[in-house]
Amino acid sequence: MRIAILKERHAGETRVAATPDTVKKFVGAGHTVAIEKSAGLTASVTDDAYAAAGAEMGTLAATLKGADALFSVQMPDEATLAKLPKGILLVAHLDPHNAGPRAEALAKAGIDALAMEFVPRISRAQAMDALSSQSNLAGYRAIIEAAYIYGRAFPMMMTAAGTVAPAKAFIMGAGVAGLQAIATARRLGAVVSATDVRPASKEQVASLGAKFVAVEDEEFKQAETAGGYAKQMSPEYQAKQAELVAGHIAKQDIVVTTALIPGRPAPKLITKAMVETMKPGSVIIDLAAPNGGNCELTKADEVVTHNGVMIAGFSNLPGRLAADSSALYAKNLANLLPLLVGEDGAKAPHWDDEIIQGMALTKGGEVVHPSLVKESA
């Protein structure tokens, strides 16, 4: 199979879908890897490093010529999509919950598309789960960004001139990103607390040495989907949780919000009034900024200051660790590859496999994912 890797063209996207290590594995397995020149520079990978691993380096047109599959971080832009050969297999983050018109366009163009966001949350797919690999780094980077913006130290410091109190950090959402944020804040010496609507998260939060904060009523005990995601909570529960959080948040120096519900706008967890109870110099890092933000005052890709509180809405935190996030994403794709080829190594997606079925947006000129078929029906 001929695998194409292009330079990412979305503004601010620094990641790349292959590393010299994965290229070497692909070439060793008999595949051809074609990479557009300069594709890896923003992730600290040179063209020479790719070439040494066995990749063919060339222009966009040369990279796509004869390609069976295109591995990408993000959905290619319209100009690039127009250049893709009919029948190519596209594997990328495709924003599938908002992909109705784009899925139709992909199907019309004869592009078979697999969304990395839809890798099923089952044990055998863990090594392919790009959402988890990227969220892990996002949670880490969120704390690093908070430490950079925050004008004080994180750990307690005993000095001859006096004692510096430790920062208090509150993590809202204890999924993959939230748990990594908790662990990182603890390593930096902060006093950490966390909240989540999923009962299973209480033990995970405690195991990392953080205090768990939540309204633990009957609804809380049922607040997790079969796929491991948080459910949308009732207005009554949200009101009780908001009251609890409002009292807690006023005492915090750092707040990191990570709450996202697939296919829906980010739930508003922090109101303007709550922000106004926080001390000047406090920091909010909102990981849900691309979906509207968990904080009422968040603006995507901006650091907003309100009453002395700084609210950062970074849209692509993994992209701020481009080398590591690219390496993990490339490994996710490498682990997926056996499900995309036949025994002879030729392109032959395993359409009857539950992982590929879960990921498939388009196939053979049709939109096939149940969520999009329902929307268009």
mmCIF file of C-alpha atoms in Angstrom:
data_model
loop_
_atom_site.group_PDB
_atom_site.id
_atom_site.type_symbol
_atom_site.label_atom_id
_atom_site.label_comp_id
_atom_site.label_asym_id
_atom_site.label_seq_id
_atom_site.Cartn_x
_atom_site.Cartn_y
_atom_site.Cartn_z
ATOM 1 C CA MET A 1 0.000 0.000 0.000
ATOM 2 C CA ARG A 2 1.178 3.509 -0.768
ATOM 3 C CA ILE A 3 0.636 5.768 2.255
ATOM 4 C CA ALA A 4 0.681 9.535 1.841
ATOM 5 C CA ILE A 5 1.504 12.022 4.610
ATOM 6 C CA LEU A 6 0.895 15.714 3.922
ATOM 7 C CA LYS A 7 1.851 18.926 5.637
ATOM 8 C CA GLU A 8 -1.019 20.000 7.906
ATOM 9 C CA ARG A 9 -2.669 23.155 6.594
ATOM 10 C CA HIS A 10 -5.000 24.099 9.449
ATOM 11 C CA ALA A 11 -3.949 27.309 11.191
ATOM 12 C CA GLY A 12 -1.913 26.538 14.291
ATOM 13 C CA GLU A 13 -1.625 22.797 13.610
ATOM 14 C CA THR A 14 1.953 21.755 14.365
ATOM 15 C CA ARG A 15 1.532 17.974 14.491
ATOM 16 C CA VAL A 16 2.270 15.477 11.741
ATOM 17 C CA ALA A 17 0.816 12.005 11.140
ATOM 18 C CA ALA A 18 4.077 10.056 10.822
ATOM 19 C CA THR A 19 7.467 9.867 12.493
ATOM 20 C CA PRO A 20 10.688 8.262 11.261
ATOM 21 C CA ASP A 21 9.958 5.321 13.589
ATOM 22 C CA THR A 22 6.534 4.598 12.077
ATOM 23 C CA VAL A 23 7.853 5.194 8.549
ATOM 24 C CA LYS A 24 10.546 2.593 9.192
ATOM 25 C CA LYS A 25 7.903 0.109 10.374
ATOM 26 C CA PHE A 26 5.684 0.741 7.355
ATOM 27 C CA VAL A 27 8.555 0.394 4.886
ATOM 28 C CA GLY A 28 9.804 -2.710 6.695
ATOM 29 C CA ALA A 29 6.344 -4.251 6.256
ATOM 30 C CA GLY A 30 6.548 -3.667 2.494
ATOM 31 C CA HIS A 31 4.528 -0.430 2.231
ATOM 32 C CA THR A 32 5.602 2.705 0.381
ATOM 33 C CA VAL A 33 5.478 5.946 2.357
ATOM 34 C CA ALA A 34 5.355 9.268 0.514
ATOM 35 C CA ILE A 35 5.716 12.450 2.557
ATOM 36 C CA GLU A 36 5.297 16.044 1.460
ATOM 37 C CA LYS A 37 8.447 18.109 1.968
ATOM 38 C CA SER A 38 8.574 20.065 5.259
ATOM 39 C CA ALA A 39 5.603 18.104 6.652
ATOM 40 C CA GLY A 40 7.364 17.364 9.938
ATOM 41 C CA LEU A 41 9.347 20.540 10.576
ATOM 42 C CA THR A 42 6.861 21.984 13.108
ATOM 43 C CA ALA A 43 7.125 18.707 15.032
ATOM 44 C CA SER A 44 10.953 18.750 14.953
ATOM 45 C CA VAL A 45 11.225 16.093 12.231
ATOM 46 C CA THR A 46 13.424 16.933 9.254
ATOM 47 C CA ASP A 47 12.995 15.738 5.678
ATOM 48 C CA ASP A 48 16.388 14.020 5.983
ATOM 49 C CA ALA A 49 15.149 12.016 8.986
ATOM 50 C CA TYR A 50 12.125 10.811 7.013
ATOM 51 C CA ALA A 51 14.260 9.993 3.973
ATOM 52 C CA ALA A 52 16.723 8.040 6.124
ATOM 53 C CA ALA A 53 13.777 5.994 7.425
ATOM 54 C CA GLY A 54 12.829 5.099 3.847
ATOM 55 C CA ALA A 55 10.200 7.680 2.902
ATOM 56 C CA GLU A 56 9.879 9.286 -0.498
ATOM 57 C CA MET A 57 9.938 13.090 -0.141
ATOM 58 C CA GLY A 58 8.198 15.294 -2.705
ATOM 59 C CA THR A 59 5.644 17.939 -3.558
ATOM 60 C CA LEU A 60 1.982 17.647 -2.614
ATOM 61 C CA ALA A 61 1.115 16.362 -6.083
ATOM 62 C CA ALA A 62 3.949 13.823 -6.090
ATOM 63 C CA THR A 63 3.015 12.630 -2.600
ATOM 64 C CA LEU A 64 -0.610 12.007 -3.571
ATOM 65 C CA LYS A 65 0.137 10.387 -6.931
ATOM 66 C CA GLY A 66 -0.970 6.759 -6.763
ATOM 67 C CA ALA A 67 -1.668 6.951 -3.012
ATOM 68 C CA ASP A 68 -3.920 4.268 -1.568
ATOM 69 C CA ALA A 69 -4.288 5.970 1.819
ATOM 70 C CA LEU A 70 -3.793 9.412 3.328
ATOM 71 C CA PHE A 71 -2.942 9.565 7.029
ATOM 72 C CA SER A 72 -3.571 13.020 8.428
ATOM 73 C CA VAL A 73 -3.946 14.764 11.780
ATOM 74 C CA GLN A 74 -6.835 16.983 10.684
ATOM 75 C CA MET A 75 -9.308 16.912 7.829
ATOM 76 C CA PRO A 76 -7.449 18.254 4.752
ATOM 77 C CA ASP A 77 -8.606 21.652 3.521
ATOM 78 C CA GLU A 78 -10.931 21.927 0.521
ATOM 79 C CA ALA A 79 -8.124 22.634 -1.952
ATOM 80 C CA THR A 80 -6.293 19.483 -0.839
ATOM 81 C CA LEU A 81 -9.447 17.349 -0.804
ATOM 82 C CA ALA A 82 -10.043 18.303 -4.425
ATOM 83 C CA LYS A 83 -6.660 16.785 -5.297
ATOM 84 C CA LEU A 84 -7.230 13.419 -3.581
ATOM 85 C CA PRO A 85 -7.535 10.480 -5.985
ATOM 86 C CA LYS A 86 -10.892 8.719 -6.090
ATOM 87 C CA GLY A 87 -10.977 5.623 -3.910
ATOM 88 C CA ILE A 88 -8.301 6.821 -1.496
ATOM 89 C CA LEU A 89 -8.689 5.917 2.188
ATOM 90 C CA LEU A 90 -8.567 8.987 4.447
ATOM 91 C CA VAL A 91 -7.744 8.428 8.132
ATOM 92 C CA ALA A 92 -7.756 11.558 10.301
ATOM 93 C CA HIS A 93 -9.514 13.604 12.953
ATOM 94 C CA LEU A 94 -12.622 14.532 10.973
ATOM 95 C CA ASP A 95 -14.785 16.305 13.595
ATOM 96 C CA PRO A 96 -17.414 13.633 12.851
ATOM 97 C CA HIS A 97 -20.152 15.028 15.100
ATOM 98 C CA ASN A 98 -20.269 18.132 12.898
ATOM 99 C CA ALA A 99 -19.361 16.451 9.643
ATOM 100 C CA GLY A 100 -22.730 16.091 7.869
ATOM 101 C CA PRO A 101 -22.050 18.228 4.762
ATOM 102 C CA ARG A 102 -18.359 17.281 4.674
ATOM 103 C CA ALA A 103 -19.197 13.583 4.889
ATOM 104 C CA GLU A 104 -21.537 13.994 1.921
ATOM 105 C CA ALA A 105 -18.740 15.741 -0.001
ATOM 106 C CA LEU A 106 -16.256 12.981 0.859
ATOM 107 C CA ALA A 107 -18.713 10.321 -0.266
ATOM 108 C CA LYS A 108 -19.417 12.183 -3.500
ATOM 109 C CA ALA A 109 -15.679 12.397 -4.181
ATOM 110 C CA GLY A 110 -15.339 8.636 -3.687
ATOM 111 C CA ILE A 111 -13.169 8.985 -0.585
ATOM 112 C CA ASP A 112 -13.478 6.277 2.084
ATOM 113 C CA ALA A 113 -13.082 8.123 5.392
ATOM 114 C CA LEU A 114 -12.294 6.825 8.876
ATOM 115 C CA ALA A 115 -12.616 9.206 11.849
ATOM 116 C CA MET A 116 -10.006 8.775 14.571
ATOM 117 C CA GLU A 117 -12.457 10.325 17.059
ATOM 118 C CA PHE A 118 -14.712 7.292 16.580
ATOM 119 C CA VAL A 119 -12.219 4.594 17.580
ATOM 120 C CA PRO A 120 -14.405 2.454 19.888
ATOM 121 C CA ARG A 121 -13.582 2.469 23.590
ATOM 122 C CA ILE A 122 -12.889 -1.244 23.813
ATOM 123 C CA SER A 123 -9.786 -2.944 25.183
ATOM 124 C CA ARG A 124 -8.405 -4.129 21.838
ATOM 125 C CA ALA A 125 -8.651 -0.609 20.404
ATOM 126 C CA GLN A 126 -6.804 1.164 23.224
ATOM 127 C CA ALA A 127 -3.540 1.338 21.279
ATOM 128 C CA MET A 128 -5.392 3.082 18.420
ATOM 129 C CA ASP A 129 -7.283 5.568 20.619
ATOM 130 C CA ALA A 130 -5.992 8.946 19.455
ATOM 131 C CA LEU A 131 -8.461 10.881 21.600
ATOM 132 C CA SER A 132 -6.856 9.386 24.691
ATOM 133 C CA SER A 133 -3.262 9.786 23.541
ATOM 134 C CA GLN A 134 -3.796 13.441 22.648
ATOM 135 C CA SER A 135 -5.926 14.211 25.718
ATOM 136 C CA ASN A 136 -3.199 12.840 27.959
ATOM 137 C CA LEU A 137 -0.747 15.402 26.640
ATOM 138 C CA ALA A 138 -3.398 18.135 26.673
ATOM 139 C CA GLY A 139 -3.962 17.585 30.395
ATOM 140 C CA TYR A 140 -0.245 17.799 31.070
ATOM 141 C CA ARG A 141 0.193 20.907 28.945
ATOM 142 C CA ALA A 142 -2.796 22.604 30.580
ATOM 143 C CA ILE A 143 -0.946 22.637 33.897
ATOM 144 C CA ILE A 144 2.293 23.795 32.277
ATOM 145 C CA GLU A 145 0.395 26.691 30.669
ATOM 146 C CA ALA A 146 -1.271 27.475 34.002
ATOM 147 C CA ALA A 147 2.102 27.538 35.753
ATOM 148 C CA TYR A 148 3.434 29.891 33.075
ATOM 149 C CA ILE A 149 0.502 32.312 33.317
ATOM 150 C CA TYR A 150 0.175 32.133 37.113
ATOM 151 C CA GLY A 151 2.327 34.763 38.782
ATOM 152 C CA ARG A 152 3.223 32.675 41.802
ATOM 153 C CA ALA A 153 4.923 29.395 42.691
ATOM 154 C CA PHE A 154 3.076 26.061 42.703
ATOM 155 C CA PRO A 155 4.790 24.256 45.622
ATOM 156 C CA MET A 156 5.077 25.321 49.236
ATOM 157 C CA MET A 157 8.492 26.889 49.804
ATOM 158 C CA MET A 158 10.055 27.341 53.214
ATOM 159 C CA THR A 159 12.619 30.111 53.029
ATOM 160 C CA ALA A 160 14.554 32.276 55.485
ATOM 161 C CA ALA A 161 12.431 35.209 54.332
ATOM 162 C CA GLY A 162 9.159 33.406 54.956
ATOM 163 C CA THR A 163 6.898 30.673 53.648
ATOM 164 C CA VAL A 164 5.303 30.589 50.193
ATOM 165 C CA ALA A 165 1.912 28.857 50.359
ATOM 166 C CA PRO A 166 1.206 26.128 47.786
ATOM 167 C CA ALA A 167 -1.135 26.855 44.897
ATOM 168 C CA LYS A 168 -4.616 25.371 45.039
ATOM 169 C CA ALA A 169 -5.628 23.681 41.793
ATOM 170 C CA PHE A 170 -9.130 22.453 40.920
ATOM 171 C CA ILE A 171 -9.592 20.095 37.958
ATOM 172 C CA MET A 172 -13.115 19.924 36.536
ATOM 173 C CA GLY A 173 -13.541 16.639 34.710
ATOM 174 C CA ALA A 174 -11.494 13.556 35.584
ATOM 175 C CA GLY A 175 -11.240 11.868 32.210
ATOM 176 C CA VAL A 176 -7.904 11.205 30.522
ATOM 177 C CA ALA A 177 -6.956 14.901 30.317
ATOM 178 C CA GLY A 178 -8.217 15.665 33.810
ATOM 179 C CA LEU A 179 -6.356 12.790 35.459
ATOM 180 C CA GLN A 180 -3.111 13.815 33.778
ATOM 181 C CA ALA A 181 -3.710 17.414 34.879
ATOM 182 C CA ILE A 182 -4.205 16.203 38.463
ATOM 183 C CA ALA A 183 -0.999 14.155 38.356
ATOM 184 C CA THR A 184 1.007 17.023 36.851
ATOM 185 C CA ALA A 185 -0.310 19.623 39.298
ATOM 186 C CA ARG A 186 0.535 17.276 42.171
ATOM 187 C CA ARG A 187 4.075 16.788 40.827
ATOM 188 C CA LEU A 188 4.508 20.562 40.770
ATOM 189 C CA GLY A 189 3.469 20.726 44.416
ATOM 190 C CA ALA A 190 -0.054 22.138 44.246
ATOM 191 C CA VAL A 191 -2.873 21.178 46.604
ATOM 192 C CA VAL A 192 -5.270 19.519 44.153
ATOM 193 C CA SER A 193 -9.009 18.851 44.145
ATOM 194 C CA ALA A 194 -11.157 17.548 41.309
ATOM 195 C CA THR A 195 -14.740 16.905 40.290
ATOM 196 C CA ASP A 196 -16.513 14.695 37.766
ATOM 197 C CA VAL A 197 -20.058 13.402 37.290
ATOM 198 C CA ARG A 198 -18.901 9.798 36.779
ATOM 199 C CA PRO A 199 -18.843 7.739 40.004
ATOM 200 C CA ALA A 200 -15.838 5.693 38.857
ATOM 201 C CA SER A 201 -13.733 8.839 38.802
ATOM 202 C CA LYS A 202 -13.889 9.309 42.583
ATOM 203 C CA GLU A 203 -11.488 6.443 43.256
ATOM 204 C CA GLN A 204 -9.193 7.497 40.391
ATOM 205 C CA VAL A 205 -8.985 11.049 41.725
ATOM 206 C CA ALA A 206 -8.222 9.795 45.234
ATOM 207 C CA SER A 207 -5.523 7.438 43.930
ATOM 208 C CA LEU A 208 -3.644 10.463 42.568
ATOM 209 C CA GLY A 209 -3.756 12.209 45.932
ATOM 210 C CA ALA A 210 -6.452 14.754 45.109
ATOM 211 C CA LYS A 211 -9.650 15.583 46.993
ATOM 212 C CA PHE A 212 -12.914 14.662 45.235
ATOM 213 C CA VAL A 213 -15.644 17.312 45.106
ATOM 214 C CA ALA A 214 -19.163 16.403 43.870
ATOM 215 C CA VAL A 215 -22.833 16.147 44.797
ATOM 216 C CA GLU A 216 -23.063 12.381 45.319
ATOM 217 C CA ASP A 217 -26.795 11.747 44.968
ATOM 218 C CA GLU A 218 -28.706 8.980 43.105
ATOM 219 C CA GLU A 219 -28.354 10.699 39.719
ATOM 220 C CA PHE A 220 -24.607 10.897 40.258
ATOM 221 C CA LYS A 221 -24.479 7.114 40.732
ATOM 222 C CA GLN A 222 -25.975 6.578 37.235
ATOM 223 C CA ALA A 223 -23.996 9.275 35.421
ATOM 224 C CA GLU A 224 -21.889 7.282 32.980
ATOM 225 C CA THR A 225 -22.629 5.901 29.513
ATOM 226 C CA ALA A 226 -21.776 2.364 28.445
ATOM 227 C CA GLY A 227 -18.935 3.854 26.373
ATOM 228 C CA GLY A 228 -17.358 5.446 29.427
ATOM 229 C CA TYR A 229 -18.415 9.017 28.708
ATOM 230 C CA ALA A 230 -20.178 11.394 31.064
ATOM 231 C CA LYS A 231 -23.941 11.666 30.596
ATOM 232 C CA GLN A 232 -25.769 14.933 30.197
ATOM 233 C CA MET A 233 -26.987 15.717 33.732
ATOM 234 C CA SER A 234 -30.427 17.054 34.642
ATOM 235 C CA PRO A 235 -30.907 20.803 35.254
ATOM 236 C CA GLU A 236 -31.621 19.992 38.914
ATOM 237 C CA TYR A 237 -28.324 18.171 39.357
ATOM 238 C CA GLN A 238 -26.433 20.864 37.457
ATOM 239 C CA ALA A 239 -27.861 23.499 39.816
ATOM 240 C CA LYS A 240 -26.778 21.545 42.922
ATOM 241 C CA GLN A 241 -23.333 20.887 41.496
ATOM 242 C CA ALA A 242 -22.963 24.537 40.450
ATOM 243 C CA GLU A 243 -23.732 25.681 43.987
ATOM 244 C CA LEU A 244 -21.109 23.326 45.422
ATOM 245 C CA VAL A 245 -18.533 24.299 42.804
ATOM 246 C CA ALA A 246 -19.187 28.031 43.235
ATOM 247 C CA GLY A 247 -18.202 27.859 46.903
ATOM 248 C CA HIS A 248 -15.118 25.759 46.129
ATOM 249 C CA ILE A 249 -13.880 27.715 43.130
ATOM 250 C CA ALA A 250 -13.669 30.968 45.078
ATOM 251 C CA LYS A 251 -10.756 29.498 47.056
ATOM 252 C CA GLN A 252 -8.789 28.208 44.047
ATOM 253 C CA ASP A 253 -5.721 29.659 42.327
ATOM 254 C CA ILE A 254 -5.803 27.389 39.264
ATOM 255 C CA VAL A 255 -8.866 25.865 37.605
ATOM 256 C CA VAL A 256 -8.653 23.490 34.639
ATOM 257 C CA THR A 257 -11.902 22.554 32.884
ATOM 258 C CA THR A 258 -12.073 19.486 30.629
ATOM 259 C CA ALA A 259 -15.796 18.737 30.291
ATOM 260 C CA LEU A 260 -16.868 17.747 26.790
ATOM 261 C CA ILE A 261 -19.880 15.745 25.643
ATOM 262 C CA PRO A 262 -19.397 14.316 22.127
ATOM 263 C CA GLY A 263 -21.542 16.077 19.533
ATOM 264 C CA ARG A 264 -22.775 18.831 21.869
ATOM 265 C CA PRO A 265 -21.636 22.300 22.878
ATOM 266 C CA ALA A 266 -19.416 22.274 25.958
ATOM 267 C CA PRO A 267 -21.448 22.538 29.179
ATOM 268 C CA LYS A 268 -21.062 25.865 30.988
ATOM 269 C CA LEU A 269 -19.538 25.060 34.371
ATOM 270 C CA ILE A 270 -18.071 28.420 35.379
ATOM 271 C CA THR A 271 -20.207 31.544 35.228
ATOM 272 C CA LYS A 272 -19.045 35.143 35.128
ATOM 273 C CA ALA A 273 -20.235 35.476 38.741
ATOM 274 C CA MET A 274 -18.025 32.549 39.790
ATOM 275 C CA VAL A 275 -15.015 34.102 38.075
ATOM 276 C CA GLU A 276 -15.647 37.301 40.000
ATOM 277 C CA THR A 277 -15.329 35.435 43.313
ATOM 278 C CA MET A 278 -11.798 34.260 42.435
ATOM 279 C CA LYS A 279 -8.687 36.097 43.594
ATOM 280 C CA PRO A 280 -6.864 38.412 41.161
ATOM 281 C CA GLY A 281 -3.990 36.493 39.590
ATOM 282 C CA SER A 282 -5.959 33.226 39.469
ATOM 283 C CA VAL A 283 -5.908 31.252 36.220
ATOM 284 C CA ILE A 284 -8.538 29.219 34.348
ATOM 285 C CA ILE A 285 -7.387 26.890 31.567
ATOM 286 C CA ASP A 286 -10.400 25.855 29.476
ATOM 287 C CA LEU A 287 -9.757 22.707 27.427
ATOM 288 C CA ALA A 288 -13.285 22.885 26.010
ATOM 289 C CA ALA A 289 -12.591 26.197 24.234
ATOM 290 C CA PRO A 290 -13.006 24.714 20.704
ATOM 291 C CA ASN A 291 -16.580 23.663 21.606
ATOM 292 C CA GLY A 292 -17.588 26.967 23.167
ATOM 293 C CA GLY A 293 -15.803 26.594 26.491
ATOM 294 C CA ASN A 294 -16.782 25.452 29.977
ATOM 295 C CA CYS A 295 -16.350 29.005 31.252
ATOM 296 C CA GLU A 296 -18.823 31.691 30.265
ATOM 297 C CA LEU A 297 -15.983 34.130 29.502
ATOM 298 C CA THR A 298 -13.730 31.818 27.461
ATOM 299 C CA LYS A 299 -12.650 32.928 23.999
ATOM 300 C CA ALA A 300 -10.958 30.367 21.764
ATOM 301 C CA ASP A 301 -7.237 30.997 21.261
ATOM 302 C CA GLU A 302 -7.220 34.007 23.581
ATOM 303 C CA VAL A 303 -6.225 34.737 27.155
ATOM 304 C CA VAL A 304 -9.002 36.910 28.561
ATOM 305 C CA THR A 305 -8.518 38.859 31.811
ATOM 306 C CA HIS A 306 -11.613 39.574 33.906
ATOM 307 C CA ASN A 307 -11.324 41.176 37.348
ATOM 308 C CA GLY A 308 -7.702 40.076 37.422
ATOM 309 C CA VAL A 309 -8.537 36.429 36.626
ATOM 310 C CA MET A 310 -6.876 35.097 33.461
ATOM 311 C CA ILE A 311 -8.948 32.696 31.342
ATOM 312 C CA ALA A 312 -7.003 30.831 28.638
ATOM 313 C CA GLY A 313 -8.849 29.122 25.799
ATOM 314 C CA PHE A 314 -6.150 27.184 23.936
ATOM 315 C CA SER A 315 -7.730 25.264 21.038
ATOM 316 C CA ASN A 316 -4.878 22.848 20.396
ATOM 317 C CA LEU A 317 -2.912 22.025 23.530
ATOM 318 C CA PRO A 318 -1.451 18.795 22.062
ATOM 319 C CA GLY A 319 -0.062 20.953 19.254
ATOM 320 C CA ARG A 320 1.970 22.839 21.862
ATOM 321 C CA LEU A 321 3.862 19.564 22.421
ATOM 322 C CA ALA A 322 4.124 18.757 18.735
ATOM 323 C CA ALA A 323 6.982 16.246 18.846
ATOM 324 C CA ASP A 324 5.451 14.026 21.537
ATOM 325 C CA SER A 325 1.844 14.360 20.375
ATOM 326 C CA SER A 326 2.894 13.516 16.800
ATOM 327 C CA ALA A 327 4.836 10.480 18.025
ATOM 328 C CA LEU A 328 1.832 9.139 19.945
ATOM 329 C CA TYR A 329 -0.625 9.870 17.133
ATOM 330 C CA ALA A 330 1.662 8.227 14.579
ATOM 331 C CA LYS A 331 1.784 5.114 16.789
ATOM 332 C CA ASN A 332 -2.030 5.118 17.007
ATOM 333 C CA LEU A 333 -2.108 5.020 13.193
ATOM 334 C CA ALA A 334 0.587 2.342 13.036
ATOM 335 C CA ASN A 335 -1.451 0.183 15.417
ATOM 336 C CA LEU A 336 -4.513 0.691 13.220
ATOM 337 C CA LEU A 337 -2.714 -0.259 9.994
ATOM 338 C CA PRO A 338 -3.207 -4.070 10.263
ATOM 339 C CA LEU A 339 -6.975 -3.446 10.043
ATOM 340 C CA LEU A 340 -6.529 -1.483 6.812
ATOM 341 C CA VAL A 341 -4.660 -4.063 4.727
ATOM 342 C CA GLY A 342 -5.018 -7.642 3.580
ATOM 343 C CA GLU A 343 -2.558 -10.482 4.097
ATOM 344 C CA ASP A 344 -0.640 -9.388 0.997
ATOM 345 C CA GLY A 345 -0.247 -5.836 2.347
ATOM 346 C CA ALA A 346 -2.572 -4.286 -0.221
ATOM 347 C CA LYS A 347 -5.278 -1.828 0.853
ATOM 348 C CA ALA A 348 -8.217 -3.841 2.167
ATOM 349 C CA PRO A 349 -9.962 -2.222 5.145
ATOM 350 C CA HIS A 350 -11.598 -4.799 7.408
ATOM 351 C CA TRP A 351 -15.092 -3.360 6.981
ATOM 352 C CA ASP A 352 -16.614 -6.175 9.040
ATOM 353 C CA ASP A 353 -14.390 -5.449 12.059
ATOM 354 C CA GLU A 354 -16.130 -3.542 14.871
ATOM 355 C CA ILE A 355 -13.294 -1.023 15.121
ATOM 356 C CA ILE A 356 -13.432 -0.092 11.429
ATOM 357 C CA GLN A 357 -17.235 -0.153 11.480
ATOM 358 C CA GLY A 358 -17.201 2.284 14.391
ATOM 359 C CA MET A 359 -14.773 4.642 12.625
ATOM 360 C CA ALA A 360 -16.226 4.578 9.114
ATOM 361 C CA LEU A 361 -17.877 7.810 7.965
ATOM 362 C CA THR A 362 -17.961 7.067 4.250
ATOM 363 C CA LYS A 363 -17.493 3.948 2.160
ATOM 364 C CA GLY A 364 -17.962 3.244 -1.553
ATOM 365 C CA GLY A 365 -19.485 6.632 -2.309
ATOM 366 C CA GLU A 366 -21.983 6.582 0.577
ATOM 367 C CA VAL A 367 -22.193 8.043 4.067
ATOM 368 C CA VAL A 368 -22.323 4.993 6.321
ATOM 369 C CA HIS A 369 -21.921 6.062 9.943
ATOM 370 C CA PRO A 370 -25.236 5.561 11.800
ATOM 371 C CA SER A 371 -25.156 8.982 13.482
ATOM 372 C CA LEU A 372 -24.795 10.768 10.129
ATOM 373 C CA VAL A 373 -27.216 8.497 8.274
ATOM 374 C CA LYS A 374 -29.851 9.271 10.934
ATOM 375 C CA GLU A 375 -29.214 12.993 10.582
ATOM 376 C CA SER A 376 -29.641 12.915 6.832
ATOM 377 C CA ALA A 377 -32.668 10.582 6.884
#
